[in-house]
Amino acid sequence: MDKDATSTAYLDMELLRFTTAGSVDDGKSTLIGRLLYDSKAIFQDQLDAIELASVKKGEEYINLALLTDGLRAEREQGITIDVAYRYFNTPKRKFIIADTPGHIQYTRNMVTGASTANVAVILVDARHGVIEQTIRHAYIASLLRIPHVIVCVNKMDLVDYREDIFDSIQKRFMDFSTNLDIQDVRFIPISALNGDNVVDRSVKMNWYEGPTLMYQLENVYITNDYNLLDARFPVQYVIRPQSTEYHDYRGYAGRVASGTLKVGDKVKVLPSGFTSTIKRIDFGKETLEMVTAPQSAIISLEDDLDISRGCMVISAENGIRQSQDIDLMVCWLGEKPMIPGGKYIVKHTTSDLRCMIKEVKYKVDINTLEKDYENRTIELNDIGCISIRTTKPLFFDSYRQNRFTGSLVIIDEGTNVTVGAGMII
Amino acid sequence: MKRFSINHLRELESESIYVIREVAAQFENPVMLFSGGKDSIIMFHLARKAFFPAKVPFPLMHIDTGHNFQETIEFRDWLADESGAKMIVRYVQDSIDCGRAAEETGFTASRNKLQTVTLLDAIAELKFDCAMGGGRRDEEKARAKERFFSHRDEFGQWDPKNQRPELWNIFNGRKNIGEHFRVFPISNWTEMDVWQYIYLENIAIPNLYFSHEREVFNRDGILYAKTPFMKIRDTEKVEKRIIRFRTIGDATCTGALESIANSLEDIIREVAATRVTERGGRADDKRSEAAMEDRKIEGYF
C-alpha cells in the first residue's frame, strides 16, 4: 500500500458495485481471480488452499476459479451456481463484484447481480465473437439500466492479439446494441489468463491506446448514477422515543431513494397528499441540514400527520405517479410459470400489497430481442411485458427515471418465495 | 469533498442501517446475536444509530460456550450496562448438561460447533422470528453466497442452492410459522472497512484486539492462548509472547497474532499490510474445505 492506511484519502473512497457476465468457459472466474490477485486482495492462505485443491484435482496451474466457487457442489462440478459477492480495493476505490454464473438459471442470477450494479463487465471470447449469450447479457444490462457497460474481449492471446478481430467484435456489438438503451459502453481487449490489459497494460497490443480494465473501473464517473433531482423518502419505521428528554419527538426513519431533502423544504406525504415542512433531520447524534441519496436518516415534520411505514415523503413541487394499474417489464424468477389472472404479493419500496396479473402483453425473445405476441407463457428466466392491478394505489416513478421507486418484486402468496422482478414502464 | 457523493464507509453504514430497520419493521420478535467480537460490536453500534433517539427495539443474545476470554465477558456486560440494551445469555454448558449436545473430546475439542444446538434451542424457546448476525461475505467462501435476508426452514437449516433472489434494496422476510430468518446487516463490509469504521466512529472494543503479553503455544502453525479449556500436548511449548487477536471467538479456536499494534491506527496499517485472511487463524474453518458451509447448513451463525 502506497498511502498510509489511516490517511483521510483512504477513509474517503468511493464505492463501486459491478457485475460480471459471461458464458461458459469464457474465463470469467479467471478474470475475477486476476483482478483480486493483482490488486492483492487474495491472501497467502487462500492461495495455499486453492493450490492444494488444484493439485488434488490434478490441474497443471493454480485454478483461480476455485477462489470464487464457494459451495461444495460448485467445486465438485466445476460450475458456479449462485451469485457470489467479492470485495477488493485499490487506493482509489472500494469494489464489490456480484459474480453471476454463466449457465444454470442464468437470467435469474444476472438480474439479481445487475439490480445494484453501477457497471456491467461483459466478457466476449475473442475466438467466438458476439454470440447469443452476449446479446442476452447486453439486453439485461440495458433492461436493469446498469449505467456503464465495459465489454472485455477476452482470450486475445488465442487470436494472436489481432486488432482486426477486436475491431470486428466491437462493430458487431455496436450494431445490435443500437436497439438497446445502453448509455455508456467501452471495449477493452484483454487476456485474463496472462493479465494483458487487466491491471497492467499489455505489451502485446500496442495498437490499443485505451485504458486497462482496472483503470476504467477506478475512474468511471459514478456520482450521477443516483437520481439527484426527485426527492423521494419512503418511510421505513416511525421513531417515538417515549423518554422525558424526547417527549414529543416523532421522527420518520428511512433511506433517501433519490434527490435531496433539506430542513425547511416543503414536502408532500403520500398517500394522504397532505403537505408540511421538514422541521429537522437526525442521524445518530448528529443533526443535519440536508440528506441526499443513498443516505439513511430520520426526518421530522412541522405538522402532526398520520404517517406510518409504507408512506412516502416527496418534494411538494415534484409530482410522482400514482395508480392501481401498472405496466411493467418482468423477469420471472419462480420455478412455476406466472399465472395470468393470478394473485400475488407486491413489494415496492417499503410497502407490501396484493396484485393481480391482468395481462401478458408480450414476451421478449432474449436471444434475438424480438417481441413474441403469440407464446405469452412466462416461465422461469423469461422476460415479458405485463399489466398488473394492485389493491391500493402505488406511488412510483418509471424505472428509467428512478431505480428505487421504479422497481418492485413479486412474491408467491403460498410459498412466500420471490418469483418476479419488475421494472415499471 | 464533492457535494453529492458519500464515501464507502458512509454508504455501507447507510445500507446496514436500512437493513436493520427493515428487520425491526418486518419481524415481530427479532434478536441481534452478540459475540463480543468486533463485527457484532459494530453491528450493535449501527443498530443504536438506526433508532436514536429511541432505544434499540430488540434484545441482544450471546451464545456462551463457556470457553471465553474473561475480557470478552467483561466487555459484554459493560456494553449492556452502558447502552441499557437487554442482553440475553444462553449457555452451551446447559445444552451439554441436558444431553442436547455432546462435548467433543481430545486435544482439538471445541464447543464452536455445539453453539448451533444452543442457538436453535434459544430461537425456539424465545420464539424469535429473526436473528441478526455479524457475518460478512468477505470472511469465507460459503458466506460469499449468503443473502442479507436468509431464510431458514423449520429445522433452522440453510439451503444454499435454493436461496431467494434478492434484488435492489427490497428484502423479502415473509415466512411460515416455525420458520425464521437470519439477517446479516454488515454483509458487504470487509475486515478493513470494519476497522476503519471503528476508527472513524471511535467505537470501544475489547482490549484483546490490542497488543499485549500472553502465554501462548504453537499448534499446526497457529498460536493459541493458554487457557484452562485447552489440553496442551507435552511437545507443545508454552511461552510468553507479545500478541493480539485479529478475531475473537471461542478461546479454543481463536488464533493469536504476534503484533505490537497498540492503537487503531497501528491495527489498520497492519491489516493493510497483512497477507493472511483473518479467518486463517480460525481452527473451526480448517477442519475441511467446506467446514463453514456444512456448519451453516445445520443452522450455525
XYZ file of C-alpha atoms in Angstrom:
726
model
C 0.000 0.000 0.000
C 1.492 3.309 -1.051
C -0.668 5.551 1.062
C -0.917 5.444 4.796
C -3.989 3.370 5.534
C -5.322 5.792 8.118
C -4.994 8.899 5.957
C -8.157 10.807 5.119
C -7.921 9.800 1.461
C -8.003 6.156 2.430
C -11.025 6.611 4.646
C -12.795 8.557 1.943
C -13.057 6.232 -1.043
C -15.958 5.811 -3.428
C -17.790 2.501 -3.552
C -18.339 0.928 -6.966
C -20.508 -2.131 -7.475
C -20.090 -4.118 -10.659
C -21.398 -7.322 -12.094
C -19.576 -9.723 -14.364
C -21.359 -11.567 -17.131
C -20.051 -14.182 -19.439
C -20.913 -17.532 -20.889
C -19.420 -20.896 -20.033
C -15.636 -21.117 -20.291
C -15.101 -17.533 -21.316
C -12.664 -17.058 -18.443
C -14.840 -15.003 -16.134
C -13.625 -16.655 -12.957
C -10.064 -16.303 -14.201
C -10.637 -12.590 -14.795
C -12.017 -12.081 -11.297
C -9.183 -14.140 -9.850
C -6.785 -11.924 -11.802
C -8.346 -8.683 -10.503
C -8.247 -9.982 -6.943
C -4.727 -11.369 -7.315
C -3.208 -8.322 -8.981
C -4.879 -5.926 -6.524
C -3.502 -8.112 -3.697
C -6.960 -8.948 -2.395
C -6.073 -12.640 -2.373
C -4.241 -13.678 0.743
C -1.496 -16.246 1.078
C -3.640 -18.754 2.973
C -6.363 -18.556 0.301
C -3.754 -19.094 -2.382
C -2.333 -22.070 -0.467
C -5.809 -23.540 -0.116
C -6.630 -23.316 -3.829
C -3.169 -24.523 -4.800
C -3.786 -27.620 -2.689
C -7.248 -28.062 -4.214
C -5.862 -27.629 -7.760
C -3.193 -30.260 -7.162
C -5.813 -32.612 -5.723
C -7.871 -32.244 -8.881
C -4.782 -32.904 -10.991
C -4.661 -29.485 -12.594
C -1.471 -28.049 -14.007
C -1.894 -24.407 -12.970
C -3.344 -22.813 -9.886
C -7.021 -22.623 -10.769
C -8.096 -19.086 -9.853
C -11.719 -20.088 -10.455
C -11.628 -22.075 -7.209
C -11.460 -18.777 -5.369
C -14.912 -17.761 -6.448
C -16.743 -21.074 -6.353
C -17.713 -21.165 -2.693
C -20.099 -24.094 -2.404
C -19.100 -27.744 -2.300
C -21.351 -28.621 -5.245
C -19.808 -25.836 -7.287
C -16.274 -27.047 -6.716
C -17.202 -30.662 -7.357
C -18.991 -29.918 -10.599
C -16.635 -27.128 -11.627
C -19.532 -24.718 -12.151
C -20.894 -21.639 -10.445
C -24.437 -21.992 -9.119
C -25.293 -18.799 -7.328
C -24.337 -15.146 -7.281
C -21.217 -14.678 -5.155
C -20.006 -11.372 -3.845
C -16.316 -10.463 -3.871
C -14.516 -7.489 -2.425
C -11.328 -5.695 -3.218
C -9.994 -2.216 -3.164
C -7.306 -0.119 -4.693
C -6.088 3.137 -3.179
C -8.783 4.863 -5.275
C -11.950 2.855 -4.784
C -13.594 0.034 -2.962
C -15.200 -2.545 -5.245
C -17.997 -5.041 -4.764
C -18.265 -7.671 -7.503
C -21.513 -9.557 -7.987
C -20.174 -12.616 -9.755
C -23.024 -14.245 -11.639
C -22.909 -17.758 -13.056
C -22.732 -18.369 -16.766
C -25.330 -21.051 -17.278
C -27.668 -22.510 -14.641
C -30.537 -20.077 -14.037
C -28.547 -17.558 -15.902
C -31.097 -14.778 -16.266
C -32.345 -15.002 -12.710
C -28.852 -14.633 -11.307
C -27.699 -11.934 -13.646
C -30.790 -9.840 -12.968
C -30.123 -10.180 -9.245
C -26.495 -9.115 -9.619
C -27.361 -6.333 -12.054
C -30.003 -4.730 -9.839
C -27.481 -2.881 -7.680
C -24.577 -2.526 -10.116
C -23.001 0.704 -11.382
C -21.037 -1.154 -14.050
C -21.541 -4.360 -16.049
C -18.412 -6.125 -17.261
C -19.415 -8.343 -20.184
C -16.939 -10.928 -21.426
C -16.725 -11.985 -25.033
C -14.445 -14.806 -26.176
C -12.264 -13.362 -28.962
C -12.439 -16.692 -30.835
C -16.242 -16.816 -30.884
C -17.139 -13.134 -31.066
C -20.612 -11.831 -30.291
C -22.874 -14.816 -29.656
C -26.468 -15.203 -28.451
C -25.370 -15.041 -24.839
C -23.601 -11.729 -25.415
C -26.866 -10.300 -26.713
C -28.626 -11.613 -23.617
C -26.074 -10.057 -21.294
C -26.266 -6.707 -23.037
C -30.055 -6.801 -23.026
C -30.220 -7.490 -19.296
C -27.708 -4.717 -18.602
C -29.910 -2.352 -20.572
C -33.175 -3.610 -19.031
C -31.809 -3.207 -15.498
C -30.310 0.121 -16.583
C -26.785 -0.514 -15.417
C -25.327 2.913 -16.158
C -21.981 1.750 -17.595
C -21.048 -1.290 -19.682
C -17.483 -2.475 -20.280
C -17.106 -5.174 -22.920
C -13.921 -7.181 -22.367
C -12.825 -9.118 -25.422
C -11.009 -11.942 -23.665
C -8.559 -14.621 -24.782
C -6.792 -12.205 -27.137
C -3.731 -14.438 -26.665
C -5.544 -17.203 -28.564
C -6.108 -14.980 -31.624
C -2.526 -13.663 -31.767
C -3.600 -10.327 -30.256
C -5.074 -9.279 -33.632
C -6.542 -5.802 -33.863
C -8.924 -6.647 -36.729
C -10.628 -9.328 -34.629
C -11.138 -6.888 -31.763
C -12.447 -4.237 -34.180
C -14.975 -6.534 -35.806
C -16.326 -7.682 -32.413
C -16.663 -4.063 -31.343
C -18.513 -3.211 -34.543
C -20.844 -6.187 -34.265
C -21.696 -5.285 -30.657
C -22.381 -1.653 -31.549
C -24.630 -2.748 -34.429
C -27.056 -4.734 -32.326
C -26.834 -2.545 -29.244
C -28.277 0.443 -31.112
C -31.628 -1.213 -30.338
C -30.801 -1.213 -26.642
C -30.796 1.505 -24.068
C -27.160 1.481 -23.010
C -25.833 4.906 -22.130
C -22.121 4.288 -21.843
C -20.239 1.393 -23.440
C -16.479 0.826 -23.776
C -14.372 -2.015 -25.208
C -11.096 -3.455 -23.929
C -9.011 -6.280 -25.472
C -7.667 -8.483 -22.674
C -6.155 -11.801 -21.750
C -7.352 -12.649 -18.265
C -5.042 -15.656 -18.106
C -1.897 -13.668 -18.866
C -3.058 -10.428 -17.313
C -2.951 -8.320 -20.509
C -4.818 -5.012 -20.032
C -6.459 -6.220 -16.820
C -4.373 -4.318 -14.277
C -1.206 -3.801 -16.275
C -1.007 -2.576 -19.848
C -0.371 -5.255 -22.439
C 2.952 -5.121 -24.270
C 1.490 -7.341 -26.978
C -1.249 -4.957 -28.112
C 0.419 -1.640 -28.819
C -2.376 -0.852 -31.270
C -4.765 -0.452 -28.324
C -4.498 3.005 -26.821
C -7.372 2.901 -24.326
C -7.185 2.280 -20.601
C -6.873 -1.066 -18.809
C -9.916 -2.630 -17.166
C -8.713 -1.673 -13.685
C -8.125 1.941 -14.750
C -11.610 2.068 -16.216
C -13.170 0.654 -13.042
C -11.227 3.099 -10.912
C -12.149 6.144 -12.959
C -15.625 5.736 -14.408
C -17.712 8.659 -13.120
C -20.491 7.283 -10.910
C -21.742 10.220 -8.862
C -24.527 10.815 -11.379
C -25.745 7.234 -11.152
C -28.258 8.209 -8.485
C -31.264 10.290 -9.442
C -30.350 13.577 -7.756
C -33.417 15.561 -8.778
C -36.571 13.967 -7.435
C -36.718 13.911 -3.645
C -38.187 10.573 -2.522
C -38.138 9.288 1.042
C -40.017 6.019 1.682
C -40.805 5.711 5.390
C -39.409 2.521 6.925
C -40.133 2.921 10.590
C -41.596 5.509 12.970
C -39.304 6.631 15.798
C -41.061 7.527 19.078
C -38.515 7.526 21.908
C -41.084 7.836 24.727
C -38.467 9.304 27.028
C -38.683 12.520 29.024
C -35.864 14.140 27.069
C -37.569 13.490 23.714
C -41.137 13.612 24.917
C -42.772 14.976 21.771
C -40.278 13.563 19.297
C -41.824 11.797 16.332
C -39.407 11.013 13.522
C -39.651 9.029 10.314
C -36.761 6.693 9.620
C -35.806 5.847 6.064
C -33.168 5.939 3.378
C -33.326 8.668 0.721
C -34.209 6.826 -2.509
C -33.375 9.805 -4.700
C -32.802 13.547 -4.608
C -32.079 15.720 -1.589
C -34.159 16.772 1.406
C -33.321 19.928 3.375
C -34.606 21.435 6.592
C -37.296 23.951 5.606
C -38.245 22.094 2.384
C -41.946 21.925 1.564
C -42.915 18.289 1.271
C -45.939 16.205 0.431
C -46.806 12.975 2.228
C -48.343 10.097 0.298
C -50.887 8.556 0.222
C -52.690 11.290 2.221
C -51.430 14.107 -0.003
C -51.050 16.481 2.962
C -48.209 18.951 2.811
C -45.819 20.016 5.534
C -42.302 21.349 6.064
C -39.196 19.462 7.181
C -38.504 20.526 10.760
C -35.326 18.602 11.475
C -33.140 15.808 10.165
C -31.310 13.488 12.546
C -28.753 10.790 12.033
C -27.440 9.175 15.176
C -26.438 12.017 17.463
C -25.887 14.431 14.583
C -28.447 16.970 13.458
C -28.176 17.548 9.704
C -29.185 20.375 7.385
C -29.757 18.070 4.416
C -29.683 14.446 3.298
C -29.002 13.029 -0.154
C -29.488 9.580 -1.716
C -28.436 6.981 -0.583
C -28.136 8.268 2.986
C -30.207 6.891 5.845
C -31.698 9.434 8.253
C -34.666 10.331 10.420
C -36.800 13.307 9.391
C -39.362 15.190 11.461
C -42.109 17.438 10.079
C -43.659 20.663 11.371
C -47.178 19.242 11.313
C -48.623 16.291 13.138
C -49.677 13.977 10.319
C -50.683 10.343 10.284
C -47.579 8.721 8.817
C -46.522 5.087 9.044
C -44.380 2.529 7.226
C -45.288 2.432 3.544
C -45.899 6.187 3.325
C -43.575 8.276 1.165
C -42.349 11.816 1.734
C -41.638 13.633 -1.547
C -40.822 17.158 -2.632
C -44.032 19.244 -2.772
C -43.086 20.637 -6.184
C -42.158 17.398 -7.784
C -45.003 15.042 -8.609
C -44.911 11.264 -8.573
C -47.153 8.886 -10.483
C -49.979 7.200 -8.611
C -52.073 4.340 -9.904
C -53.519 0.913 -9.258
C -52.922 -0.104 -12.861
C -49.263 -0.526 -13.662
C -47.392 -1.705 -16.748
C -44.028 -3.251 -16.181
C -41.262 -5.391 -17.602
C -40.952 -8.519 -15.529
C -38.191 -11.073 -15.223
C -39.637 -14.306 -13.898
C -37.601 -15.948 -11.157
C -40.010 -18.633 -9.954
C -39.918 -22.354 -10.729
C -43.646 -22.329 -11.516
C -44.788 -20.278 -14.544
C -46.590 -16.998 -13.927
C -50.365 -17.444 -13.747
C -52.281 -14.857 -15.811
C -55.179 -13.678 -13.651
C -53.304 -14.998 -10.607
C -52.920 -13.088 -7.358
C -49.514 -12.275 -5.925
C -47.925 -10.052 -3.299
C -46.027 -6.982 -4.453
C -43.210 -5.381 -2.502
C -42.463 -1.832 -3.639
C -40.157 0.448 -1.591
C -41.435 -0.090 1.968
C -44.979 -1.156 1.167
C -46.491 -4.601 0.729
C -49.738 -5.039 -1.134
C -51.548 -7.577 -3.256
C -51.904 -7.565 -7.003
C -53.486 -9.450 -9.861
C -51.737 -10.193 -13.137
C -54.151 -8.635 -15.653
C -52.398 -9.315 -18.902
C -49.203 -10.500 -20.518
C -48.665 -8.124 -23.417
C -45.683 -9.864 -24.951
C -42.664 -11.956 -24.158
C -39.147 -10.965 -25.188
C -37.007 -13.491 -27.008
C -33.777 -12.586 -25.264
C -31.606 -14.198 -27.875
C -32.983 -12.180 -30.782
C -34.590 -9.313 -28.793
C -37.813 -9.812 -30.755
C -41.218 -9.377 -29.119
C -43.317 -12.533 -29.121
C -47.067 -11.825 -29.143
C -48.015 -15.469 -29.781
C -46.472 -17.507 -26.974
C -47.098 -15.433 -23.898
C -46.421 -18.005 -21.189
C -43.939 -16.513 -18.750
C -41.704 -19.185 -17.243
C -38.523 -19.254 -15.177
C -35.877 -16.918 -16.678
C -38.377 -15.375 -19.139
C -38.722 -11.641 -19.594
C -42.026 -10.080 -20.596
C -44.196 -7.006 -20.524
C -47.210 -7.304 -18.218
C -50.021 -5.256 -16.656
C -50.946 -5.629 -13.015
C -53.669 -4.154 -10.829
C -52.896 -3.530 -7.171
C -55.361 -3.464 -4.261
C -54.300 0.070 -3.326
C -52.668 2.836 -5.381
C -48.902 2.650 -5.679
C -46.746 5.815 -5.848
C -43.920 5.303 -8.253
C -41.628 6.636 -10.943
C -40.679 4.819 -14.091
C -37.660 2.563 -13.655
C -35.908 4.645 -16.320
C -36.094 7.656 -14.038
C -35.592 6.031 -10.708
C -34.171 2.611 -9.952
C -35.597 2.531 -6.407
C -39.117 3.908 -6.780
C -39.464 2.221 -10.178
C -38.684 -1.339 -9.106
C -40.772 -3.979 -7.334
C -40.672 -7.680 -6.569
C -43.499 -10.180 -6.954
C -43.952 -12.821 -4.250
C -45.916 -16.074 -4.366
C -48.626 -15.936 -1.673
C -48.451 -19.653 -0.989
C -44.710 -20.223 -0.729
C -43.526 -16.686 0.189
C -40.799 -17.061 -2.439
C -39.723 -14.108 -4.588
C -40.898 -15.083 -8.076
C -40.654 -11.911 -10.144
C -38.567 -8.777 -10.566
C -40.494 -5.853 -12.013
C -39.334 -2.667 -13.687
C -42.125 -0.129 -14.079
C -42.506 1.367 -17.550
C -15.333 16.851 -0.782
C -17.673 16.654 -3.714
C -21.142 17.816 -2.933
C -23.187 14.826 -3.984
C -21.119 11.879 -3.029
C -20.735 9.896 0.132
C -17.724 7.777 0.884
C -17.627 3.995 1.028
C -17.913 3.800 4.823
C -20.927 6.088 4.946
C -22.574 4.180 2.106
C -22.035 0.860 3.889
C -23.280 2.395 7.118
C -26.412 3.671 5.411
C -27.062 0.287 3.798
C -26.644 -1.610 7.089
C -28.917 0.790 8.951
C -31.531 0.346 6.237
C -31.325 -3.439 6.669
C -31.553 -3.267 10.473
C -34.645 -1.045 10.269
C -36.217 -3.440 7.757
C -35.760 -6.194 10.339
C -37.429 -4.108 13.056
C -40.317 -3.348 10.691
C -40.802 -6.769 9.067
C -40.435 -9.103 12.046
C -42.413 -9.378 15.252
C -39.732 -10.705 17.539
C -36.202 -10.189 16.226
C -32.950 -10.581 18.155
C -29.403 -9.437 17.471
C -26.703 -12.031 18.090
C -23.743 -10.737 20.011
C -20.401 -12.485 20.431
C -18.248 -9.728 21.884
C -16.225 -9.650 18.673
C -15.700 -6.508 16.601
C -18.299 -7.422 13.952
C -21.133 -7.770 16.438
C -19.909 -4.641 18.223
C -20.184 -2.510 15.086
C -23.497 -4.155 14.179
C -24.875 -3.081 17.549
C -23.364 0.389 17.106
C -25.225 0.633 13.772
C -28.444 -0.506 15.450
C -28.134 2.229 18.066
C -27.550 4.759 15.321
C -30.533 3.456 13.329
C -33.043 4.185 16.090
C -31.515 7.051 18.084
C -33.014 8.942 19.975
C -35.200 5.886 20.614
C -33.755 2.735 22.155
C -32.871 -0.297 20.051
C -36.212 -2.122 19.724
C -34.853 -5.673 20.115
C -32.673 -7.560 22.619
C -29.149 -8.873 22.131
C -28.303 -12.523 22.666
C -24.958 -14.123 23.424
C -24.499 -17.864 22.898
C -21.866 -18.501 25.532
C -19.608 -21.523 25.001
C -18.172 -21.096 28.500
C -14.737 -21.086 26.856
C -14.335 -17.359 26.742
C -11.639 -14.886 27.336
C -12.548 -13.092 30.529
C -12.100 -9.725 28.752
C -14.902 -10.595 26.298
C -17.409 -11.265 29.071
C -16.439 -8.113 30.942
C -16.825 -6.100 27.754
C -20.227 -7.670 27.010
C -21.548 -6.808 30.460
C -20.116 -3.294 30.297
C -21.728 -2.647 26.904
C -25.128 -3.918 28.023
C -24.915 -1.686 31.048
C -23.714 1.390 29.162
C -26.327 1.089 26.396
C -29.260 -0.063 28.511
C -29.846 -2.877 25.996
C -31.354 -6.161 27.096
C -28.677 -8.899 26.920
C -29.911 -12.478 26.870
C -27.297 -15.170 27.524
C -27.737 -18.855 26.712
C -25.089 -21.388 27.690
C -23.673 -24.280 25.674
C -22.963 -25.911 29.051
C -26.734 -26.125 29.663
C -27.224 -27.876 26.311
C -24.498 -30.368 27.288
C -25.924 -30.910 30.771
C -29.378 -31.736 29.480
C -27.979 -34.084 26.832
C -28.871 -31.938 23.786
C -25.220 -31.584 22.799
C -22.234 -33.857 23.275
C -18.876 -32.447 24.250
C -16.042 -33.151 21.818
C -13.015 -34.854 23.305
C -9.300 -34.885 22.615
C -6.756 -32.175 22.013
C -8.708 -30.357 19.297
C -12.005 -30.407 21.216
C -14.030 -27.255 20.674
C -17.510 -26.098 21.560
C -17.745 -23.996 18.443
C -19.993 -26.437 16.591
C -22.130 -27.100 19.672
C -23.256 -23.481 19.683
C -25.660 -24.339 16.841
C -27.726 -26.556 19.177
C -27.907 -23.881 21.868
C -28.708 -21.188 19.318
C -31.530 -23.133 17.654
C -32.970 -24.118 21.047
C -32.899 -20.483 22.198
C -34.593 -19.312 18.996
C -37.357 -21.882 19.549
C -37.673 -21.203 23.289
C -37.864 -17.426 22.977
C -39.867 -17.574 19.721
C -37.516 -15.333 17.771
C -38.554 -14.987 14.136
C -35.331 -13.336 13.054
C -31.760 -13.449 14.335
C -29.319 -10.837 13.063
C -25.682 -11.885 12.829
C -22.434 -10.072 12.139
C -21.352 -12.419 9.306
C -19.548 -10.790 6.402
C -19.316 -12.111 2.857
C -15.586 -11.477 2.610
C -14.842 -13.749 5.584
C -15.230 -17.107 3.955
C -16.246 -18.516 0.588
C -19.546 -20.066 1.712
C -20.511 -16.759 3.302
C -19.903 -15.056 -0.050
C -23.075 -16.750 -1.283
C -25.205 -15.587 1.612
C -28.140 -13.203 1.259
C -28.842 -10.236 3.539
C -32.177 -11.898 4.410
C -31.517 -15.606 4.638
C -34.459 -17.946 5.041
C -34.269 -20.909 7.475
C -36.744 -23.778 7.422
C -38.490 -25.214 10.492
C -35.292 -27.154 11.317
C -33.220 -23.968 11.203
C -31.418 -25.203 8.101
C -29.980 -23.157 5.259
C -30.487 -24.353 1.683
C -27.605 -22.723 -0.178
C -28.675 -23.993 -3.593
C -32.189 -22.642 -3.347
C -31.959 -19.136 -1.938
C -34.447 -16.392 -2.621
C -33.261 -13.891 -5.192
C -32.529 -10.527 -3.578
C -32.907 -7.502 -5.824
C -32.307 -3.758 -5.420
C -32.884 -2.912 -1.784
C -36.096 -4.899 -1.448
C -35.889 -7.573 1.240
C -38.450 -10.353 1.404
C -38.851 -11.509 5.008
C -42.120 -13.407 4.507
C -42.233 -16.844 6.075
C -44.463 -19.548 7.502
C -44.938 -20.201 11.201
C -41.987 -22.061 12.717
C -39.531 -20.780 10.123
C -37.153 -17.968 10.825
C -34.686 -15.664 9.152
C -31.038 -14.947 9.645
C -30.189 -11.424 8.604
C -26.659 -10.162 8.015
C -26.688 -6.349 8.044
C -22.923 -5.987 7.512
C -22.704 -8.486 4.630
C -20.882 -6.023 2.380
C -18.237 -4.888 4.863
C -14.659 -6.121 4.664
C -12.309 -6.531 7.606
C -10.659 -3.247 6.600
C -13.999 -1.423 6.440
C -14.804 -2.611 9.963
C -11.509 -1.319 11.345
C -11.761 1.981 9.514
C -15.281 2.448 10.804
C -14.266 1.666 14.396
C -11.563 4.301 13.959
C -13.876 6.848 12.332
C -16.629 6.456 14.922
C -14.345 5.893 17.879
C -16.104 2.681 18.931
C -14.998 0.871 22.094
C -13.638 -2.681 21.586
C -12.189 -5.292 23.957
C -8.503 -4.920 24.826
C -7.822 -8.355 23.329
C -7.608 -6.675 19.925
C -4.625 -4.606 21.047
C -1.104 -5.807 21.616
C -0.413 -7.415 24.980
C 1.752 -10.097 26.581
C 0.183 -13.529 26.948
C 1.125 -17.168 27.417
C 0.676 -18.951 24.114
C 1.598 -22.208 22.398
C 2.047 -23.129 18.765
C -0.181 -25.817 17.251
C -0.091 -26.514 13.497
C 1.268 -23.054 12.835
C -1.391 -21.239 14.856
C -0.655 -19.518 18.159
C -3.262 -20.331 20.809
C -3.633 -18.699 24.183
C -3.037 -20.947 27.165
C -6.451 -21.309 28.792
C -7.996 -23.880 31.160
C -10.185 -25.029 28.237
C -7.477 -26.490 26.032
C -5.362 -29.560 26.622
C -1.763 -28.939 25.716
C 0.427 -31.741 24.369
C 3.739 -32.454 26.098
C 5.546 -31.480 22.917
C 3.858 -28.073 22.776
C 5.859 -25.377 24.500
C 4.033 -22.611 26.354
C 5.830 -19.280 26.188
C 5.146 -15.592 26.704
C 4.775 -13.590 23.528
C 3.605 -10.120 22.547
C 0.386 -10.803 20.666
C -3.048 -9.524 19.788
C -6.192 -11.181 18.429
C -7.494 -10.428 14.964
C -10.816 -12.168 15.558
C -12.389 -13.068 18.846
C -14.385 -16.224 19.209
C -14.334 -19.212 21.447
C -10.888 -19.357 23.089
C -10.305 -22.893 21.799
C -10.361 -21.944 18.151
C -9.132 -18.359 18.025
C -5.556 -17.896 16.962
C -3.389 -15.025 18.137
C -1.045 -12.954 16.059
C 2.369 -11.704 17.094
C 1.928 -7.970 16.930
C 2.914 -4.716 18.558
C -0.140 -2.885 17.145
C -1.359 -0.927 20.099
C -3.699 1.640 18.576
C -6.418 1.633 15.933
C -4.041 3.366 13.518
C -1.478 0.589 14.030
C -4.112 -2.103 13.534
C -5.355 -0.531 10.307
C -1.788 -0.359 8.986
C -1.220 -3.951 9.993
C -4.413 -5.160 8.312
C -3.464 -3.234 5.155
C -0.094 -4.974 5.004
C -1.091 -8.473 6.052
C -1.004 -11.394 3.652
C -3.228 -13.832 5.578
C -7.040 -13.691 5.903
C -8.486 -13.049 9.314
C -10.058 -16.491 9.475
C -6.641 -18.003 8.636
C -6.218 -18.258 12.395
C -9.555 -19.950 12.971
C -9.268 -23.664 13.661
C -13.024 -24.113 13.125
C -12.649 -23.315 9.404
C -9.646 -25.565 8.914
C -11.495 -28.801 9.540
C -12.310 -29.216 5.855
C -12.664 -27.154 2.695
C -16.419 -26.896 3.216
C -16.366 -26.610 7.022
C -18.240 -23.307 7.091
C -20.823 -24.409 4.523
C -21.555 -27.587 6.494
C -21.979 -25.715 9.773
C -24.164 -23.065 8.132
C -26.460 -25.669 6.573
C -27.109 -27.055 10.066
C -28.003 -23.621 11.390
C -24.714 -22.079 12.540
C -24.357 -18.281 12.674
